Coordinates of C-alpha atoms in Angstrom, one line a residue:
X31 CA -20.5 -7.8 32.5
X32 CA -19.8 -4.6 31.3
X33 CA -16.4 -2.3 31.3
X34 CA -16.6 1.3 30.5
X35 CA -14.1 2.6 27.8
X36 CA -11.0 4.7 29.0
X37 CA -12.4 8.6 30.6
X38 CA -11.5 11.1 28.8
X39 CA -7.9 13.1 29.0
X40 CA -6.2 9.9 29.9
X41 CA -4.5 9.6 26.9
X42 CA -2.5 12.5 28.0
X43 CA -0.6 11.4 31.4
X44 CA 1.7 8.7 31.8
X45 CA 1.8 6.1 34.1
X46 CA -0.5 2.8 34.8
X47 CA -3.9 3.9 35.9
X48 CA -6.1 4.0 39.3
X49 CA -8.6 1.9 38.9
X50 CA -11.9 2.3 40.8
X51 CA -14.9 -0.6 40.6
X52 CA -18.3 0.9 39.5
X53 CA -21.1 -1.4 40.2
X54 CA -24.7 -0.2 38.9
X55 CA -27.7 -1.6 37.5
X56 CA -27.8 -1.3 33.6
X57 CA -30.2 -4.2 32.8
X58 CA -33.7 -5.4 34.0
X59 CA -34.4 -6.5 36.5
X60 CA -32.7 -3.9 37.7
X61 CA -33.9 -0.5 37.7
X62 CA -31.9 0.6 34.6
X63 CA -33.0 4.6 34.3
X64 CA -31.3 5.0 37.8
X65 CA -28.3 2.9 36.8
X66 CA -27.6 5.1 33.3
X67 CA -28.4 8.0 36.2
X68 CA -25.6 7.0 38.8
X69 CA -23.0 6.3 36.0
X70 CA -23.9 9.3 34.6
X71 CA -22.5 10.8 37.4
X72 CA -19.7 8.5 38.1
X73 CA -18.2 8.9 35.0
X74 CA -18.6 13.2 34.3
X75 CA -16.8 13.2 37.6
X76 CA -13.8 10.5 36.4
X77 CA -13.2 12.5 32.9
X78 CA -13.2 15.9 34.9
X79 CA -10.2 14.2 37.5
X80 CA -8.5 13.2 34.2
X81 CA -8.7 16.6 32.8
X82 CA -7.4 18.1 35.8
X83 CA -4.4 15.8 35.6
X84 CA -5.8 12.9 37.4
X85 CA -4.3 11.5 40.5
X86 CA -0.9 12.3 41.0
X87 CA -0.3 12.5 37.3
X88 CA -1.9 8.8 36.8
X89 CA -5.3 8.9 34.7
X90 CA -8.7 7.4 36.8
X91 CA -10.1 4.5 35.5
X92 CA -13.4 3.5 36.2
X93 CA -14.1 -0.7 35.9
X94 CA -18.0 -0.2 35.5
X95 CA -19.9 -3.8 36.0
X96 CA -23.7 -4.6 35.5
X97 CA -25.5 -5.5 39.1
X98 CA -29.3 -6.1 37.6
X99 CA -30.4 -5.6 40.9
X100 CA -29.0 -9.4 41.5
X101 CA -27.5 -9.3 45.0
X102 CA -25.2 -12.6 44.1
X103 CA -23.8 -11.3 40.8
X104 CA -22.5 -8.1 42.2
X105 CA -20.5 -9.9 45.5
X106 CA -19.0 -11.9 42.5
X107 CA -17.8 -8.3 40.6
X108 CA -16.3 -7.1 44.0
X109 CA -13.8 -10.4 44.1
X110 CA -13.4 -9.7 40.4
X111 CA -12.9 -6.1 40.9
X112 CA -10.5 -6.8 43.7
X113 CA -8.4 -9.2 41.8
X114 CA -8.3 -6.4 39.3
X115 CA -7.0 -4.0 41.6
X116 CA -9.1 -1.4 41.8
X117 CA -8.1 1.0 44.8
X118 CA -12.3 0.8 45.8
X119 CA -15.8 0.0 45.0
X120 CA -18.3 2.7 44.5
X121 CA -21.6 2.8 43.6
X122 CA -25.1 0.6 43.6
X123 CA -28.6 1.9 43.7
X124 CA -30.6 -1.1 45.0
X125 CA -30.5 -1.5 48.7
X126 CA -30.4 -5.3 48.9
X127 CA -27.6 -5.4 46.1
X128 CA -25.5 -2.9 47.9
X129 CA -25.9 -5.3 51.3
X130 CA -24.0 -8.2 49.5
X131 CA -21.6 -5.8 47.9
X132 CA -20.6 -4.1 51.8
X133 CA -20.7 -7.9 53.2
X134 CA -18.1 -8.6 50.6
X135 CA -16.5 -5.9 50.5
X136 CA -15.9 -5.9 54.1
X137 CA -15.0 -9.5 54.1
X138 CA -12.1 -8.7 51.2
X139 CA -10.6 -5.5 53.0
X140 CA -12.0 -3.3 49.9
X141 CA -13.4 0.1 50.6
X142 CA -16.9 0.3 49.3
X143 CA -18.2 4.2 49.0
X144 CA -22.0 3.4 48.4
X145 CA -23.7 6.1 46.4
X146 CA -27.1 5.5 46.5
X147 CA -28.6 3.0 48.6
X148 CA -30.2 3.9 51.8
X149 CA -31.4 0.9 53.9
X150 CA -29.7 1.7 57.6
X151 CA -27.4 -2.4 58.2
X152 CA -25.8 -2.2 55.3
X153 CA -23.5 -4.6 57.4
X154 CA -24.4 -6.9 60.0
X155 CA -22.0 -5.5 62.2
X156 CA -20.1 -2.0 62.3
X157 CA -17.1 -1.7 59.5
X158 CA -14.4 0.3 58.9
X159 CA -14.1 -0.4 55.0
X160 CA -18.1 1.0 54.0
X161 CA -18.9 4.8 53.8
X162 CA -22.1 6.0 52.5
X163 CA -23.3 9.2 51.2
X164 CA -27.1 8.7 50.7
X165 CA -29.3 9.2 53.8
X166 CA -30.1 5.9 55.6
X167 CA -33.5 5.0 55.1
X168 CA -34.4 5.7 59.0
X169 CA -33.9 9.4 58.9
X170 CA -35.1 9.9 55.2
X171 CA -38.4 7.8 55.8
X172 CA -39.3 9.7 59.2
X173 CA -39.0 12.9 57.2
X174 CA -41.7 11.1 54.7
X175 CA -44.0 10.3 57.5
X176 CA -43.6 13.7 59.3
X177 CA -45.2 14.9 55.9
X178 CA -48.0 12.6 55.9
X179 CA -49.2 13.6 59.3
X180 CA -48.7 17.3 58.2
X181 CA -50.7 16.8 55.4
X182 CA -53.3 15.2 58.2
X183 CA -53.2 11.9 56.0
X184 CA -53.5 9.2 59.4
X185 CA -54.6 5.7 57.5
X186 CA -51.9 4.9 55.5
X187 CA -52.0 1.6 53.3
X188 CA -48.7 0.2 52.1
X189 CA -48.8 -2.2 48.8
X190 CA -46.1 -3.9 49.7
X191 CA -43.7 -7.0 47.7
X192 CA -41.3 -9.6 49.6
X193 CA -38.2 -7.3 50.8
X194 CA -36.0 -6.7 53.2
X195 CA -35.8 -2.8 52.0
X196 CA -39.7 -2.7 51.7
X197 CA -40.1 -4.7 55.1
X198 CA -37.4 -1.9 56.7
X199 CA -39.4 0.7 55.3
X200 CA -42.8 -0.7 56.5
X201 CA -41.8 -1.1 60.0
X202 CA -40.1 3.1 59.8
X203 CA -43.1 4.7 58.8
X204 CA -45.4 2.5 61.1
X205 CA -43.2 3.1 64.4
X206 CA -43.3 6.9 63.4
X207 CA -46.8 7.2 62.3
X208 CA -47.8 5.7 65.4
X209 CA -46.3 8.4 67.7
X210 CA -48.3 10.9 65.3
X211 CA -51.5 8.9 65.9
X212 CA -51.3 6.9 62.1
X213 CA -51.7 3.4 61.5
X214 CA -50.2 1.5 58.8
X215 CA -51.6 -1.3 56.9
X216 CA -50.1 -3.7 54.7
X217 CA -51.7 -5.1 51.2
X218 CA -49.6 -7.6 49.8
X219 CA -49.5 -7.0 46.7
X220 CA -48.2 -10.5 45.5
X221 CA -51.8 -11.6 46.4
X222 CA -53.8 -8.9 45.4
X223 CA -54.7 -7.4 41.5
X224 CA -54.7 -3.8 41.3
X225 CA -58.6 -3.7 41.6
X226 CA -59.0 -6.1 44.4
X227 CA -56.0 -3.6 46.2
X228 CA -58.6 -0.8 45.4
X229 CA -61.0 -2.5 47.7
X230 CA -59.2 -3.1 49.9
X231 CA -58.2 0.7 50.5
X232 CA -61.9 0.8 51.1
X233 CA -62.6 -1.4 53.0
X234 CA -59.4 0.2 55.6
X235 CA -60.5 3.2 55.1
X236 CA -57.0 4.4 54.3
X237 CA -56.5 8.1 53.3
X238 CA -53.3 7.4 51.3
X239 CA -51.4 4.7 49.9
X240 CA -47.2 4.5 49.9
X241 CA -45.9 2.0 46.9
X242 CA -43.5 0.4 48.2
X243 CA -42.6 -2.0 45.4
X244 CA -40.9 -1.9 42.4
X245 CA -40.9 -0.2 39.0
X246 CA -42.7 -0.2 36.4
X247 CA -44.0 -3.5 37.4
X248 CA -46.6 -3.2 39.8
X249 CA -46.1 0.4 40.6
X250 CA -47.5 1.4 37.3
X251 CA -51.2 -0.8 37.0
X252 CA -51.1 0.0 40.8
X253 CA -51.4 3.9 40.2
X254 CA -53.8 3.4 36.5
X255 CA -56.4 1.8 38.7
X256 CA -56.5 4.0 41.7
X257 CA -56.4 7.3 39.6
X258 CA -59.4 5.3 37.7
X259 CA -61.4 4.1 40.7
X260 CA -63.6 7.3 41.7
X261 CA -64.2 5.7 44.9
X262 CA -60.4 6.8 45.3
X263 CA -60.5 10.1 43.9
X264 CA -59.2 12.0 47.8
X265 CA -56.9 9.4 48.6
X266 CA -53.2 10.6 48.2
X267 CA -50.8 8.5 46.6
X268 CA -47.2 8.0 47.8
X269 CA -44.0 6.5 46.5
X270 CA -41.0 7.5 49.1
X271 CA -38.8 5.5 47.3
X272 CA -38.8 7.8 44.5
X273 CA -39.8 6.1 41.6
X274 CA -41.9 9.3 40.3
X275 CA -38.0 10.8 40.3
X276 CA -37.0 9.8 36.5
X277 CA -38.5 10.3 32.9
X278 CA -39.8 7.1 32.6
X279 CA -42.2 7.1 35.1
X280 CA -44.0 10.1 33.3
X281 CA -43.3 8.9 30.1
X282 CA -45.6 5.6 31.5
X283 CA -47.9 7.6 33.0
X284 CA -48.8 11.1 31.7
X285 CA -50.7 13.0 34.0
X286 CA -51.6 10.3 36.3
X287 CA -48.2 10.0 37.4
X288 CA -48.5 13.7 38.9
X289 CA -49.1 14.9 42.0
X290 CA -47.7 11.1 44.1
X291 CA -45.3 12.8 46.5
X292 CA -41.7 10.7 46.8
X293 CA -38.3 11.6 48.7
X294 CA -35.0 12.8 46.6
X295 CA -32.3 14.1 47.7
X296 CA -31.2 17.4 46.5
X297 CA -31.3 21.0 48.4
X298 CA -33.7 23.7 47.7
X299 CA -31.1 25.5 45.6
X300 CA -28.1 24.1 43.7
X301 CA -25.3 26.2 44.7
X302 CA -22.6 27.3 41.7
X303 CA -20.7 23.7 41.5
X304 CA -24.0 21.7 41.6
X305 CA -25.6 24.4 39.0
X306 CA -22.5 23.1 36.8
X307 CA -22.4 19.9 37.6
X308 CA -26.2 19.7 37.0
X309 CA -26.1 21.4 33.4
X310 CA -23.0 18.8 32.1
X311 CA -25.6 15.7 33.3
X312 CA -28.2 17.3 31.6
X313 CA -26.2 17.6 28.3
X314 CA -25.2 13.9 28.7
X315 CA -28.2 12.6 29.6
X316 CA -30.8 14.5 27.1
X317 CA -32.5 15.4 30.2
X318 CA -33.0 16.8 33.8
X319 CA -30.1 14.7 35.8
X320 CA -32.0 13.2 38.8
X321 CA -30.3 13.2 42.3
X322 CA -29.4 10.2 41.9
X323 CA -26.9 11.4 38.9
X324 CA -25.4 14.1 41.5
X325 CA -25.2 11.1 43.9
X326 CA -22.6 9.5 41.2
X327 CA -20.7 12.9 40.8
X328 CA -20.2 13.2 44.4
X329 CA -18.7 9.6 45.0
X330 CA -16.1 10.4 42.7
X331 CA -15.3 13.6 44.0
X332 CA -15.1 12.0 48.1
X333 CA -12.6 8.9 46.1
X334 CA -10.3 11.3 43.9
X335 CA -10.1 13.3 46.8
X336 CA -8.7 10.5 49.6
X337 CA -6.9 8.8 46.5
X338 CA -4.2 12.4 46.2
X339 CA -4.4 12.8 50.2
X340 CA -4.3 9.0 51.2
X341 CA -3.2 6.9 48.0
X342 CA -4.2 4.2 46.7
X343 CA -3.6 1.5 49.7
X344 CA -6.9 0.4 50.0
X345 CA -6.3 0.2 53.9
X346 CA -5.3 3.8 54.0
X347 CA -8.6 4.7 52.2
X348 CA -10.5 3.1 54.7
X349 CA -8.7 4.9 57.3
X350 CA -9.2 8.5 55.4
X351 CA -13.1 8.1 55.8
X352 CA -13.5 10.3 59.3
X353 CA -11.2 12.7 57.8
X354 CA -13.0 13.6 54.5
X355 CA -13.9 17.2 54.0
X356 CA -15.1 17.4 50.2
X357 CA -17.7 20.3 48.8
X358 CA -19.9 18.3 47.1
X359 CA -22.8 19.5 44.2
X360 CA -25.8 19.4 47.1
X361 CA -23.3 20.3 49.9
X362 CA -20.2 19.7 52.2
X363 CA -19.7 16.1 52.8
X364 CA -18.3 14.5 56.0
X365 CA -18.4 11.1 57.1
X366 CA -19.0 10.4 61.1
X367 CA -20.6 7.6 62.8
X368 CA -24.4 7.7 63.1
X369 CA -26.7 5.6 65.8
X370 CA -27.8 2.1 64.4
X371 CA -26.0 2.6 61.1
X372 CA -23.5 0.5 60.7
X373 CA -21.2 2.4 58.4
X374 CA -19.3 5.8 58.2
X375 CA -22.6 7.6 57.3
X376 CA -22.9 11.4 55.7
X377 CA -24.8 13.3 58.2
X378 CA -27.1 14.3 56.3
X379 CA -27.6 14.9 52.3
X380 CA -30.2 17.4 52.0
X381 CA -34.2 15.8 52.0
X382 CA -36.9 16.7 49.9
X383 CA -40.4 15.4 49.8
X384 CA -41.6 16.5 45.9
X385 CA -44.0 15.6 43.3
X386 CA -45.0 16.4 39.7
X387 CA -46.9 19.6 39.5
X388 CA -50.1 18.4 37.4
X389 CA -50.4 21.4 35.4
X390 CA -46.4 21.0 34.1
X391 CA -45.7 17.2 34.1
X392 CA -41.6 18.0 34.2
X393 CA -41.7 20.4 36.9
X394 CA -41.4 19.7 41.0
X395 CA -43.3 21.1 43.6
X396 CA -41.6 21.1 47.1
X397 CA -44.0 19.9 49.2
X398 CA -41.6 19.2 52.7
X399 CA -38.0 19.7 53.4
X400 CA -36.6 17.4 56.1

C-alpha cells in the first residue's frame, strides 16, 4: 500500500498533524488515470490548507492507500486508516469499492466523504457517517437517457459485464427510456466477441449502443469494431460512465474515440476559484484536469472546512455534514438528504453530457446539460 510523502508547508507549523485517509485506485485493475486524477486533486487542495496555515495551526496530512478497484483491500485500509487515526476517509472512484469502504466505514464510526462514486446504496441502510459529493447515479443516468431520446435514439443496446454498478445502471436508463418510448437491450459481453456484439446490434435493430463496462479492456475492441463495421456507420455510440473523459482513452483510440457522448460533471463555465483550481491541476498533471481531479479538490476543501469549525472528533464530523456551506471549484456545496440515497448527498454537482469534437480530438462539445 501506498503513503504519500508530507504536503507541502508542513514543515512550517508545529504541532502533530491531522491526518485524513485517501483511498484511490493507482494500479490495475483499477482504473489508474482516474486514480492519479482524484489524488491530483486531493492533494493540490491539502498543500494549499498547509500553506494557509493548515488547521488550527496543525499541518494536514493526507494517508493516501492503493484500492485497485478491489472492494476487500480497501475495507482493510479503512481499519488500518482508523487505527491510524485519521480524523476521516475520503475519496474512491469505483462504485463497488466505495460500497465496502461506506459499509466499513459506517460499521467503525469513521466519516467517509466519497469523492467520486455515484451508484445511489452506497449503504444498505441510511447513515449518518457517509457524505457524498458526486451525483448518484439515478439522477445523473436519467439526464443521460433524457439525451438519448432528444437525440430520437429509441433502441438502445447495452454491452454489459457482471456488476452491481453496470446492473444499477442498466435497470436506470431502461425504467427511464421506457416512459420515453425506448427499449433497452442487454449484450453480455462476457459471451460475445466484439464482432459477434456487431451482429447482434443488427439483428436488434438498435440505434445506439451505451458501454457499460470497463476500460480499456473491452471498451476499446468494442468501439475499433463498431467504427469498422459499415453496417454500423449511423449507430451512435455511448459511454455514460465517462470513460472518453481522460487522455488515455484518445491516446488508445485517435479519432475513433470521438464523437461517443459520456456524463462528467463540471458546469458550463468554471467560475474564478475553479478557473484556478483548474490551471494548478493542469500544471501538475501535464494535462487538462478531468472532473474527476476537481472532484478531489473539492473533498478537501468540504474536510478542511468541518475540521477548523467542528474538529477533529470524528463523531462531531459526522454531525457537521447538514451544516456544510463550502464554495467549491464547480459550485456551492451542501449536503441534505435525497429520496432513495442513503447518504448525505450534494444536491446536485453540475451534469454534462459531452463528447470529443472529431475535427479537435482534445476539445468537448456540450451536447446536453442536465
Amino acid at each position: 500500500m501506498t503513503t504519500a510523502p508530507s504536503p507541502s508547508g508542513a514543515e512550517h507549523m508545529d504541532g502533530s498533524s491531522v491526518r485524513l485517509g485517501a483511498l484511490v485506485p493507482l494500479t490495475r485493475p483499477g482504473w489508474v488515470e482516474a486514480g492519479r486524477h482524484l489524488l491530483a486533486g486531493l492533494d493540490l487542495a491539502v498543500r494549499e490548507v498547509n500553506d494557509a496555515g493548515g488547521i488550527d495551526g496543525r499541518p494536514l496530512e493526507l494517508v493516501v492507500r492503493d484500492t485497485m478497484a478491489d472492494g476487500e483491500r480497501a475495507a482493510a485500509a479503512v481499519d488500518e486508516l482508523a487505527d491510524l487515526g485519521v480524523a476521516a476517509v475520503a475519496g474512491e472512484y469505483h462504485s463497488v469499492v466505495a460500497r465496502a469502504v461506506a459499509s466499513r466505514a459506517d460499521a467503525l464510526g469513521v466519516p467517509f466523504l466519497c469523492s467520486s462514486a455515484v451508484i445511489d446504496a452506497l449503504t444498505e441502510e441510511p447513515t449518518e457517517w457517509v457524505a457524498r459529493l458526486a451525483p448518484a447515479q439515478s439522477h445523473g443516468w436519467r439526464i443521460y437517457a433524457d439525451f438519448l431520446l432528444g437525440a430520437g435514439r429509441r433502441r438502445i443496446a447495452v454491452a454489459t459485464q457482471p456488476s452491481v454498478y453496470w446492473a444499477s445502471g442498466t435497470r436506470i436508463l431502461r425504467d427511464h427510456l421506457a416512459r420515453g418510448g425506448g427499449t433497452v437491450v442487454e449484450l453480455d459481453t462476457t459471451a460475445l466477441t466484439p464482432e459477434s456484439l456487431c451482429d447482434m446490434l443488427i439483428d436488434h435493430g438498435a440505434t445506439a449502443l451505451l458501454l457499460l463496462v470497463g476500460h480499456p479492456e473491452p471498451a476499446v475492441p468494442i468501439v475499433k469494431a463498431v467504427r469498422r463495421d459499415r453496417r454500423l456507420a449511423e449507430i451512435l455510440i455511448g459511454a455514460p460512465a465517462g470513460q472518453p473523459e481522460f487522455a488515455e482513452w484518445a491516446a488508445m483510440l485517435g479519432g475513433e474515440g470521438t464523437g461517443i457522448p459520456f456524463l462528467r460533471y463540471l458546469p458550463e463555465r468554471l467560475g474564478p476559484l475553479g478557473e484556478r483550481v483548474g490551471k494548478e491541476l493542469r500544471e501538475r498533471l501535464g494535462e487538462a484536469p478531468s472532473f474527476v481531479a476537481f472532484e478531489g479538490w473539492d473533498t478537501v476543501a468540504v474536510l478542511a472546512d468541518v475540521l477548523r469549525s467542528d474538529g477533529t472528533d470524528r463523531a462531531a464530523i459526522a454531525e457537521a455534514w447538514p451544516r456544510v456551506t463550502v464554495e467549491g471549484t464547480r459550485g456551492l456545496i451542501r449536503f441534505s438528504r435525497t429520496p432513495g440515497v442513503s447518504v448525505r448527498q450534494w444536491a446536485w454537482t453540475p451534469i454534462q453530457v459531452v463528447d470529443r469534437d472529431p475535427a479537435e480530438l482534445d476539445r468537448f462539445r456540450i451536447l446536453h446539460v442536465g
